[in-house]
Coordinates of C-alpha atoms and ligand atoms in Angstrom, one line a residue:
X1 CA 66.8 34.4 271.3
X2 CA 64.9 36.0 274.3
X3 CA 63.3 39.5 275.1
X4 CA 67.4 40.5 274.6
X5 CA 66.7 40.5 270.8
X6 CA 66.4 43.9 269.8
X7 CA 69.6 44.9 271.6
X8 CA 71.9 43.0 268.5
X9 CA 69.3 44.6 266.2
X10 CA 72.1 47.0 264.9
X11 CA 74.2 47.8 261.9
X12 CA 77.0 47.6 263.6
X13 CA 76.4 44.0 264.6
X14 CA 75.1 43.3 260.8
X15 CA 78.5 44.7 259.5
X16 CA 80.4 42.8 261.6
X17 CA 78.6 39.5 261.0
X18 CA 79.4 40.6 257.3
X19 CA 83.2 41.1 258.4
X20 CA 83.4 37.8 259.7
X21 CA 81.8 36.0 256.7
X22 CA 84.1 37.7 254.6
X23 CA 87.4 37.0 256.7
X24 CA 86.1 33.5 257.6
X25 CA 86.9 34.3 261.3
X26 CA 84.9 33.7 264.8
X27 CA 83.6 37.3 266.1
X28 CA 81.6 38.3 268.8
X29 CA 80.1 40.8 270.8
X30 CA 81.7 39.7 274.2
X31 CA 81.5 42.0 278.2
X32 CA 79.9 44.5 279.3
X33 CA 77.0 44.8 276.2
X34 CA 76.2 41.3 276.9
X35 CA 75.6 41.2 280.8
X36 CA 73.6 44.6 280.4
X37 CA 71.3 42.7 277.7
X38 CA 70.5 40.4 280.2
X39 CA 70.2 42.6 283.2
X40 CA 68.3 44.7 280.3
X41 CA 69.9 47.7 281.5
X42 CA 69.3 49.5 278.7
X43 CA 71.8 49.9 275.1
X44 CA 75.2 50.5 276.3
X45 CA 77.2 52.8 274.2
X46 CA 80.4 50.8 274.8
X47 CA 80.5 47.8 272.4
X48 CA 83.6 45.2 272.7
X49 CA 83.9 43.0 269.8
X50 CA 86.6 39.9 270.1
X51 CA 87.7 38.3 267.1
X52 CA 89.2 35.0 266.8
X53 CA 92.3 36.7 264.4
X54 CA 93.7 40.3 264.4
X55 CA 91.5 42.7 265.8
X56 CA 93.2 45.9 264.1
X57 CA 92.4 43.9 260.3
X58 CA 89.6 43.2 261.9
X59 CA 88.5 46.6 262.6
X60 CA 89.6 48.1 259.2
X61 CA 87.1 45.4 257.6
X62 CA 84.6 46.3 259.5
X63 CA 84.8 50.4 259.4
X64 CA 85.0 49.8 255.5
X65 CA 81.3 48.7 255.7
X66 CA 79.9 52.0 256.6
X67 CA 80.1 55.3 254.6
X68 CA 82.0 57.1 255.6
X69 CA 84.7 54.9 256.5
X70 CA 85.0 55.9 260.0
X71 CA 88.7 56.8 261.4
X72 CA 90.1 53.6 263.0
X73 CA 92.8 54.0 265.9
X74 CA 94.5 51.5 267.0
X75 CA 97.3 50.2 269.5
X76 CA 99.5 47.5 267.8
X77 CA 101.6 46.7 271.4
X78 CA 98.0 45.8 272.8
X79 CA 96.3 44.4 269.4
X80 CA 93.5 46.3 270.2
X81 CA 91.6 48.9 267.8
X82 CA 88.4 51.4 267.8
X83 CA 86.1 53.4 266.4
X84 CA 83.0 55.4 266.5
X85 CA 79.6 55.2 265.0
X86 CA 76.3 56.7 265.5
X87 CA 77.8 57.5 269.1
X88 CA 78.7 54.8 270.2
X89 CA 82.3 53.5 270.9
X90 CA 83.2 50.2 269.5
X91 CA 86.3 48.7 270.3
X92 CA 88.4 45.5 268.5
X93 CA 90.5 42.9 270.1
X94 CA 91.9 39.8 269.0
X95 CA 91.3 36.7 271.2
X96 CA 94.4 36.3 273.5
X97 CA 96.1 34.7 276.0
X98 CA 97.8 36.9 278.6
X99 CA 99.5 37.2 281.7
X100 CA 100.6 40.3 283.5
X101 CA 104.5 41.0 285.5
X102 CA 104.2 40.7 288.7
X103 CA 105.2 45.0 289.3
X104 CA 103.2 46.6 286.2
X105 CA 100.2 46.3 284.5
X106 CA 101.9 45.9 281.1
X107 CA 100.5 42.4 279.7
X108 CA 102.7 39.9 277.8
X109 CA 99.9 39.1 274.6
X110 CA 99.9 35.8 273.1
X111 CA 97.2 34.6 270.4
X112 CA 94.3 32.6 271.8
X113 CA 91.2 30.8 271.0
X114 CA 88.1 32.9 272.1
X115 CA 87.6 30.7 275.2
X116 CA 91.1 32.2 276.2
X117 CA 89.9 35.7 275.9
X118 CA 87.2 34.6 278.1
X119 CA 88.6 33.1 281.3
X120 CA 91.2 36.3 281.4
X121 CA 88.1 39.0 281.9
X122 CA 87.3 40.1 285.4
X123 CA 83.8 38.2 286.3
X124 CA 81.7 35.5 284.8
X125 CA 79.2 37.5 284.3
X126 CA 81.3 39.9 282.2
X127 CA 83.0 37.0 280.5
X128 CA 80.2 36.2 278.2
X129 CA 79.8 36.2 274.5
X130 CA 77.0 36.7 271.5
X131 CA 77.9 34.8 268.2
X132 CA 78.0 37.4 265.3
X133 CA 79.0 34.4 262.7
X134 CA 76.0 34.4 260.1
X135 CA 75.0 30.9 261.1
X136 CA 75.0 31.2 264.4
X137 CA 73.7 35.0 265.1
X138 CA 73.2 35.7 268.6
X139 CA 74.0 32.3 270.1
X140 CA 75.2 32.5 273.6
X141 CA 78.8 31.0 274.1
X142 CA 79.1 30.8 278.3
X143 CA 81.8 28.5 278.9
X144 CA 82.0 29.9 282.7
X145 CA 77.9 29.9 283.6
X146 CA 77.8 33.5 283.8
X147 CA 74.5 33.2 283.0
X148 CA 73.3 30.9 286.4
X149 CA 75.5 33.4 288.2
X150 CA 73.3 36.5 286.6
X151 CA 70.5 34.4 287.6
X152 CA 71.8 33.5 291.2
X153 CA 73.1 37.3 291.8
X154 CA 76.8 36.4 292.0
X155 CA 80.1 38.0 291.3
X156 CA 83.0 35.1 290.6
X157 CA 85.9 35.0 288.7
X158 CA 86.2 32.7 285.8
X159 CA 90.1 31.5 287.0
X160 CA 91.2 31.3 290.5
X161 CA 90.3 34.9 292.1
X162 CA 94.1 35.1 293.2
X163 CA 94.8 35.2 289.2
X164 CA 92.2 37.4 288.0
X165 CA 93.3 40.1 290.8
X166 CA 96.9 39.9 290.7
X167 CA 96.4 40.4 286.5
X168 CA 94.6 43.2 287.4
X169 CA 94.2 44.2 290.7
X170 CA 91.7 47.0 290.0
X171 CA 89.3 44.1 289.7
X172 CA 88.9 43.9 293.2
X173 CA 87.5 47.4 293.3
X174 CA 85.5 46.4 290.3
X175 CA 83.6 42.6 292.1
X176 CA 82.5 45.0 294.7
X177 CA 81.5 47.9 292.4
X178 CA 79.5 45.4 290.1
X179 CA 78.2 43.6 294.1
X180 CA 77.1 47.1 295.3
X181 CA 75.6 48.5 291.8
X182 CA 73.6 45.3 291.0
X183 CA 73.4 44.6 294.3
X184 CA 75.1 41.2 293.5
X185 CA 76.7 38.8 296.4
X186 CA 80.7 38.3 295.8
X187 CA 81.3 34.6 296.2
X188 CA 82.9 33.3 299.3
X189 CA 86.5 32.7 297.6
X190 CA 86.2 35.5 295.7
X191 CA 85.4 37.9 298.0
X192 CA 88.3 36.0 300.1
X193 CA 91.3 36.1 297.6
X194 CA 90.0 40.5 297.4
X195 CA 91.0 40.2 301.6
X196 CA 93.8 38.6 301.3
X197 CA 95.6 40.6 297.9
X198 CA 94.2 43.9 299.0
X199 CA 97.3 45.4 299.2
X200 CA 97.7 45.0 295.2
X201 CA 95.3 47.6 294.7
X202 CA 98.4 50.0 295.2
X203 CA 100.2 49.5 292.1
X204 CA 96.5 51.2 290.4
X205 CA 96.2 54.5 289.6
X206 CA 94.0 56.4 292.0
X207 CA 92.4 57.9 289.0
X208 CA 90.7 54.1 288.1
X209 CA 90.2 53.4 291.5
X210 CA 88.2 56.7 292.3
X211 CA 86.2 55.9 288.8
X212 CA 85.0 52.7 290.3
X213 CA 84.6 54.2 294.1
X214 CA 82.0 57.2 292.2
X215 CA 80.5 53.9 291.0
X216 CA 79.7 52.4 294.6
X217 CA 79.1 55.9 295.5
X218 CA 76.6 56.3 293.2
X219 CA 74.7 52.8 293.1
X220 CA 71.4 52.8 294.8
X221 CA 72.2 52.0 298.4
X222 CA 76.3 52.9 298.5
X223 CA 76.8 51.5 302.7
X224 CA 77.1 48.0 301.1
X225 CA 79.8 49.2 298.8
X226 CA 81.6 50.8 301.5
X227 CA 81.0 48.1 304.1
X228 CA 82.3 45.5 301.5
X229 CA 85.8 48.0 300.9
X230 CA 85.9 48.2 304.9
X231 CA 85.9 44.3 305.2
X232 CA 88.2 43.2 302.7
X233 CA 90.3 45.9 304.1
X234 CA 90.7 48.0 300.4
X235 CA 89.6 50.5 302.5
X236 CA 92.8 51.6 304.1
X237 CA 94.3 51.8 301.0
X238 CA 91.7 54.4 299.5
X239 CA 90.2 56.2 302.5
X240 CA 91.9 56.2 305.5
X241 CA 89.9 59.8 307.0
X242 CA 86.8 57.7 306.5
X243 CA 88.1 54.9 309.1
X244 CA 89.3 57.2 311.4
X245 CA 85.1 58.0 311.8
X246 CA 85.2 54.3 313.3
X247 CA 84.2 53.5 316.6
X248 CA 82.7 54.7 320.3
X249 CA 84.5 56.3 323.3
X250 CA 83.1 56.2 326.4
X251 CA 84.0 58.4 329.4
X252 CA 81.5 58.6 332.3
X253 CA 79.8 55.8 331.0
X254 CA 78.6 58.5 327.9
X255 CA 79.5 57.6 324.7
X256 CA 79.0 59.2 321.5
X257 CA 78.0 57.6 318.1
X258 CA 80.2 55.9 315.5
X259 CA 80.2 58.3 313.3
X260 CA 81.7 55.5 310.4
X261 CA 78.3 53.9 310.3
X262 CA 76.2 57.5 311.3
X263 CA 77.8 58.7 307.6
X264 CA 77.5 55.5 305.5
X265 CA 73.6 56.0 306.6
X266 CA 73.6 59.7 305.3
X267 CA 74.9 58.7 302.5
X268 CA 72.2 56.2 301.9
X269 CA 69.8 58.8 303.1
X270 CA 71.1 61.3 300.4
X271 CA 71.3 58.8 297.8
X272 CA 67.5 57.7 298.5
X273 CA 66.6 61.6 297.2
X274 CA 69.7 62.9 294.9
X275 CA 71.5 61.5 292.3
X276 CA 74.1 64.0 292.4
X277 CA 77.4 62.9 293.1
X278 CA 78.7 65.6 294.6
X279 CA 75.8 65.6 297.3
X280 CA 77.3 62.5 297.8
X281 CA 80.5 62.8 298.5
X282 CA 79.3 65.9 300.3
X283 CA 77.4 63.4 303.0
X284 CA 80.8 61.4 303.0
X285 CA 82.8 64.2 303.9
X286 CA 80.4 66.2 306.2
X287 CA 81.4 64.8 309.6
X288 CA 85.6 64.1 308.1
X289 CA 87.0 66.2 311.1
X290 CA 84.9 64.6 314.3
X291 CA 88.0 63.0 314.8
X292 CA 90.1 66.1 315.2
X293 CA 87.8 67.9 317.0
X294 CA 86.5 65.4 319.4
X295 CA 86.4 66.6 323.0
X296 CA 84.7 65.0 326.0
X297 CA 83.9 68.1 328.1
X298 CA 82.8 67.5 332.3
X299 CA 79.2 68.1 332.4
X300 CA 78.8 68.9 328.6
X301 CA 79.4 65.6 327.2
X302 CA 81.1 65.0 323.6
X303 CA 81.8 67.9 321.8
X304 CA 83.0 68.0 318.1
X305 CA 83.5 71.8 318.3
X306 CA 83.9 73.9 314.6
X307 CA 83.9 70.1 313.1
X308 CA 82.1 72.0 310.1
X309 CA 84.7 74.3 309.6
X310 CA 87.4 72.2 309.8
X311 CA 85.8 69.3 307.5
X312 CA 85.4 72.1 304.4
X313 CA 89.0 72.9 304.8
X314 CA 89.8 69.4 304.7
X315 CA 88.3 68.5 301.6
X316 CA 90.4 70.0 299.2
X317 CA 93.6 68.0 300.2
X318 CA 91.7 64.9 299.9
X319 CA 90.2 65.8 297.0
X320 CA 93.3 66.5 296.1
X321 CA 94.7 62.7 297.1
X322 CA 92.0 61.1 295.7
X323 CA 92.7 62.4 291.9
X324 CA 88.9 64.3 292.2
X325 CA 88.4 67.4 290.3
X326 CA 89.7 70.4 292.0
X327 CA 87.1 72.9 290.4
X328 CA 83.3 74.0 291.2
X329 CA 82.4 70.2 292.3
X330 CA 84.9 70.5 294.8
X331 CA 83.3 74.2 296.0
X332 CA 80.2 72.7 296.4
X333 CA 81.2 69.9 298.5
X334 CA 83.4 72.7 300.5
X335 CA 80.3 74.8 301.1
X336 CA 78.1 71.8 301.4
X337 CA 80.3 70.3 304.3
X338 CA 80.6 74.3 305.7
X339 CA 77.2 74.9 306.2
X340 CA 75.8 71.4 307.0
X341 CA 74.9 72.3 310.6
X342 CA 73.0 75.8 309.7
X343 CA 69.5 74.4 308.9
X344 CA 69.9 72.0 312.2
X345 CA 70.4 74.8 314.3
X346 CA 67.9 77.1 312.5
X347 CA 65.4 74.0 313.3
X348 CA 66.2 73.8 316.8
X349 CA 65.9 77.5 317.8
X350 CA 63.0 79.7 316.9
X351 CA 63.3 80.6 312.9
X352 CA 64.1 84.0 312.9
X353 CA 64.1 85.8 309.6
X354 CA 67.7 87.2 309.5
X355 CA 69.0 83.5 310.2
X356 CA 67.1 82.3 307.2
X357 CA 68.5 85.6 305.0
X358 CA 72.0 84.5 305.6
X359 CA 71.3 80.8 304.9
X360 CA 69.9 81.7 301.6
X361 CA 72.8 84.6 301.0
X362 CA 75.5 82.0 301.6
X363 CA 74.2 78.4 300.2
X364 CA 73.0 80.2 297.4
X365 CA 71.4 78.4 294.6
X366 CA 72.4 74.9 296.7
X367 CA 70.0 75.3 299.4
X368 CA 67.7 73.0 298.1
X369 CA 70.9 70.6 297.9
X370 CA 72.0 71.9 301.6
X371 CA 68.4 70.9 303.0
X372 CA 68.5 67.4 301.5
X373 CA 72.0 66.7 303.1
X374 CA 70.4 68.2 306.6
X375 CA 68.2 65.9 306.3
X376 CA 69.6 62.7 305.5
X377 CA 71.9 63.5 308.6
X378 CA 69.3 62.9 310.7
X379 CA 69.8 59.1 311.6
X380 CA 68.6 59.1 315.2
X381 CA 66.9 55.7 316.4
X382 CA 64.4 57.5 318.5
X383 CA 61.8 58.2 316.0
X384 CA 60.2 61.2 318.2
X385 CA 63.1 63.2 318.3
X386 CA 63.0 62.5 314.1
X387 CA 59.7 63.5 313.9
X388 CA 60.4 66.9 315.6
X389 CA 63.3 67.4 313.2
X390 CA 62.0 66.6 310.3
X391 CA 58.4 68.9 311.0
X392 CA 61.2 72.1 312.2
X393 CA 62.9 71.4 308.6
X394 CA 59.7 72.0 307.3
X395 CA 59.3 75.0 308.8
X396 CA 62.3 76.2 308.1
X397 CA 61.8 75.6 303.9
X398 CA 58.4 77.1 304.2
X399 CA 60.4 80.1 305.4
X400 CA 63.5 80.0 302.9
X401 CA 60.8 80.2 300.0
X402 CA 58.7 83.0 301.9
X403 CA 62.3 85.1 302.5
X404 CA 63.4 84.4 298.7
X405 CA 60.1 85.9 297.1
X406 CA 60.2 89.1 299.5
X407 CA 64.2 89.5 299.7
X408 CA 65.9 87.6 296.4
X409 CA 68.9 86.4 297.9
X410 CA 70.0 83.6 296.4
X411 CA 72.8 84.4 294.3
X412 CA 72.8 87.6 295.6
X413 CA 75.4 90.7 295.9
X414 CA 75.1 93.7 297.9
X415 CA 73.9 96.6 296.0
X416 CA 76.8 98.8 296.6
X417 CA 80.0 97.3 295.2
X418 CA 83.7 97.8 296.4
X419 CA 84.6 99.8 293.0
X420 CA 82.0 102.4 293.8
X421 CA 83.1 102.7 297.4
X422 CA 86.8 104.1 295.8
X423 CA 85.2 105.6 293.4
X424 CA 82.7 107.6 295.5
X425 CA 85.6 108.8 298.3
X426 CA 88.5 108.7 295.9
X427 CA 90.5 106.0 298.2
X428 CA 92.5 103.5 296.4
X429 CA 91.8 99.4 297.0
X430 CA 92.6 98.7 300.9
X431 CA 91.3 97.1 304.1
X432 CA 88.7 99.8 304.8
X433 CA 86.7 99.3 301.3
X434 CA 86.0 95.7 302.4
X435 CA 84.9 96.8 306.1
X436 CA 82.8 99.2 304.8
X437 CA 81.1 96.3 302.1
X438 CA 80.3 93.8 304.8
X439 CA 78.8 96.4 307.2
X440 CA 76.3 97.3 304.2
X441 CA 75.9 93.3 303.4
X442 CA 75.4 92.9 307.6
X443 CA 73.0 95.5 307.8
X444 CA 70.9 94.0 305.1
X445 CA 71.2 90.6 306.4
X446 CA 70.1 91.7 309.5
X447 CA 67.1 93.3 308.4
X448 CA 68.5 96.7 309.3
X449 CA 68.0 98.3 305.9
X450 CA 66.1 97.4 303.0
X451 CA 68.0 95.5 300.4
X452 CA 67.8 98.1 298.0
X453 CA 70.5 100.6 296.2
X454 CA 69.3 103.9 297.4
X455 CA 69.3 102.0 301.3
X456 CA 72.7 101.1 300.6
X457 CA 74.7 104.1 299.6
X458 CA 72.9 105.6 301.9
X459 CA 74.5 103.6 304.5
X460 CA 78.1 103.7 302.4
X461 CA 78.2 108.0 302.8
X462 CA 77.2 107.1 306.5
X463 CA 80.1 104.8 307.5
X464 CA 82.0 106.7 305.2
X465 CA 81.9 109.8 307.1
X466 CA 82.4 107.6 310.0
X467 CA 86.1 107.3 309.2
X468 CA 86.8 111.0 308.0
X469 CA 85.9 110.4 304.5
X470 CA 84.5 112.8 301.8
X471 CA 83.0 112.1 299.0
X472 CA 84.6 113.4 295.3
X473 CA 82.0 111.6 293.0
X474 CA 78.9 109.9 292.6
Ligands
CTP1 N1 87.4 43.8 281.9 C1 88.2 43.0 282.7 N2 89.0 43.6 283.6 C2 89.0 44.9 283.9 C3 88.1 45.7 283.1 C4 87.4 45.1 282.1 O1 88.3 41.8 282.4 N3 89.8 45.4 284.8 C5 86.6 43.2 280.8 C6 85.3 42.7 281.2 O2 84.9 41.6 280.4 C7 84.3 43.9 280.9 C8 85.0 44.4 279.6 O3 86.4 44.2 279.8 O4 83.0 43.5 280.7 C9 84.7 45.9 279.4 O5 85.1 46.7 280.5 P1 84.5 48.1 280.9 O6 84.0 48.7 279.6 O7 85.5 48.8 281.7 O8 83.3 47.7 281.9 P2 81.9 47.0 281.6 O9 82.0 45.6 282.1 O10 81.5 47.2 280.2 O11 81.0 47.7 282.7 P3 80.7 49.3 282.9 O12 80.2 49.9 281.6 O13 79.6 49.2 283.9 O14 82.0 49.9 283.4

């Protein structure tokens, strides 16, 4: 055994050698746990176990070597059966056969010998399997060279590609998941049979299909992943906003940029300095409605006029499509896509110190966040113009920690709140409460007052008295 040792150096691997002894059966630790040995990514906390035999017995023999006997659960119609221990999730299946109807993802199961199990998962690379027998402890059993294609950096199905997909057609999402997070190559037929059964992927839920698109999207340099879904044509299927970002019009002999391949470099861009998903999907999103607001304008040029504006309030019906989370995350990608321009146009006038108090009033604690996305969108070719950019963001987070110390306002609300505007002139909730909030929140952003409480009311009995108003309490 190689440098991969240590990884089967675990009870749970002892007690199901033990198992197998005991049940004379052939078991292995087979997927996923065995690639990422190799690839020595680290102790997966997902551990599949096939067994040559029923994997629910199987399971129960196993579980009954640890005390506690952990709960088993277990799905008879699939044969398969889990547990946990110490954390990690380890799941039971008996070696089949299977094939899938064409319409639904139900499988029809039949007993098989491991070697079945084997040519029915996704990739040879995820198709191979550790020995847990006692005689034969941690012999590698490859029968489709997964192991030359982990070497050579390729994703291929153990059957005919246009069997492993129709099985399961998330796979196709999946070869170029595994291609773009490993930054693998997906062979030629492969990669062929994905173009041709594209289509297929619609019979998935979009729920899977986002989990493995988060994956692209977070893998180290997502534009492959996102060229590879463009090419093969999955992504019309999954995406079609992003497409519409495709191509160059030309009027006057001015074009403007593509502004597909503009936001697959932010993403890159973003994904070279945050891991945060959302960040990501914010740089996805942050350009959405240049299509809808594209105008070519005689003497101006291209315009893409309130494209910010428009892109936030698109996001929550795609979020909404895509099966995302329609919570916080989605917020922050609303905001994040809102405000995108803010720093660009604070870098290319003169900095003034009101501008910079509203930036940090309305990004809030994701300025940092809003800065990195401001940057990655910078993608022009002409490196001066980058250099000027890049120095005038500089200047302008010098400033955003200079106006935080003196002003605190991040996170910040205005000192005088709408309950003790009613409460002050004895009016009830209405339209003049909030008018008389955002002229105090105005005044302070603007510098006008100090952003202090006595400042504030202050300003409150002003514009109070402004509109006939007396006060009955303080
Ligand atoms: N598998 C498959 N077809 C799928 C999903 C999974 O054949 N559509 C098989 C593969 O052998 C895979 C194993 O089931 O290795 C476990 O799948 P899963 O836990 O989803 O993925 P991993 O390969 O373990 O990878 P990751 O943890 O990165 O998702």
């Amino acid at each position: 055994m190689g440098k991969y040792e240590h990884y089967l150096n675990h009870q749970i691997f002892r007690a199901v050698s033990e198992a197998a002894c005991e049940t004379q059966l052939m078991a292995c630790v087979v997927g996923g746990y065995v690639r990422d040995c190799f690839l020595d990514r680290g102790d997966k906390n997902d551990i599949d176990i096939a067994v040559v035999g029923s994997g629910i017995d199987f399971a129960h023999t196993v579980a009954s070597k640890f005390s506690p006997v952990p709960e088993v659960q277990f799905f008879k119609n699939f044969g398969t059966a889990m547990f946990t221990h110490n954390n990690r999730k380890i799941e039971f299946v008996g070696a089949r056969k299977e094939s899938y109807r064409n319409d639904s993802r139900k499988p029809l199961v039949e007993d098989g010998t491991l070697e079945d199990d084997q040519k029915r998962r996704d990739f040879t690379i995820n198709a191979m399997a550790f020995d847990l027998r006692k005689s034969t402890f941690g012999e590698l059993i490859d029968p489709f060279e997964g192991m030359k294609d982990l070497e050579d950096k390729i994703i291929r199905t153990p059957l005919d590609p246009d069997i492993t997909f129709s099985d399961d057609p998330l796979r196709m999402m999946r070869a170029i998941r595994f291609a773009s997070q490993l930054d693998f190559t997906i062979e030629p037929a492969c990669y062929e049979a994905i173009s041709r059964n594209f289509a297929r992927l619609g019979i998935v839920s979009m729920e899977r299909v986002v989990d493995e698109l988060n994956l692209i999207i977070l893998s180290k340099k997502p534009s492959g992943g996102f060229r590879m879904l463009d090419e093969t044509g999955l992504l019309t299927l999954i995406f079609p906003e992003l497409l519409e970002l495709k191509g160059v019009e030309t009027i006057d002999g001015k074009g403007h940029k593509d502004n597909f391949y503009h936001t697959l470099a932010v993403l890159d861009n973003v994904a070279g300095t945050s891991d945060n998903l959302w960040l990501r999907w914010s740089a996805l999103l942050h350009d959405i409605a240049k299509p809808a607001t594209k105008k070519f304008i005689q003497g101006t040029g291209w315009t893409f006029h309130a494209h910010d504006f428009k892109g936030s309030k698109m996001v929550a019906k795609i979020f909404r499509r895509l099966k995302l989370p329609l919570n916080e995350k989605m917020k922050f990608v609303e905001k994040m896509v809102l405000l995108h321009l803010r720093p660009i146009v604070l870098a290319e006038d003169s900095v003034t110190d009101s501008a910079v108090r509203r930036l940090l009033y309305e990004a809030g604690d994701d300025v940092d966040d809003l800065m990195l996305l401001c940057e990655a969108d910078i993608t022009s070719k002409n490196q001066v113009k980058v250099k000027n950019f890049l120095e005038n963001f500089e200047v302008v987070r010098r400033k955003l920690v200079e106006i935080e110390e003196k002003d605190k306002l991040r996170n910040w609300k205005p000192p005088v709140t709408g309950d003790l505007i009613m409460r002050t002139f004895g009016i009830p909730p209405s339209r003049l409460v909030g008018e008389i909030k955002e002229v105090i929140t105005e005044a302070i952003l603007e510098g006008q007052i100090p952003n202090d409480y006595e400042a504030a009311f202050q300003l409150m009995l002003d514009e109070g008295k402004k509109h006939g108003l007396t006060t009955v309490s303080k």
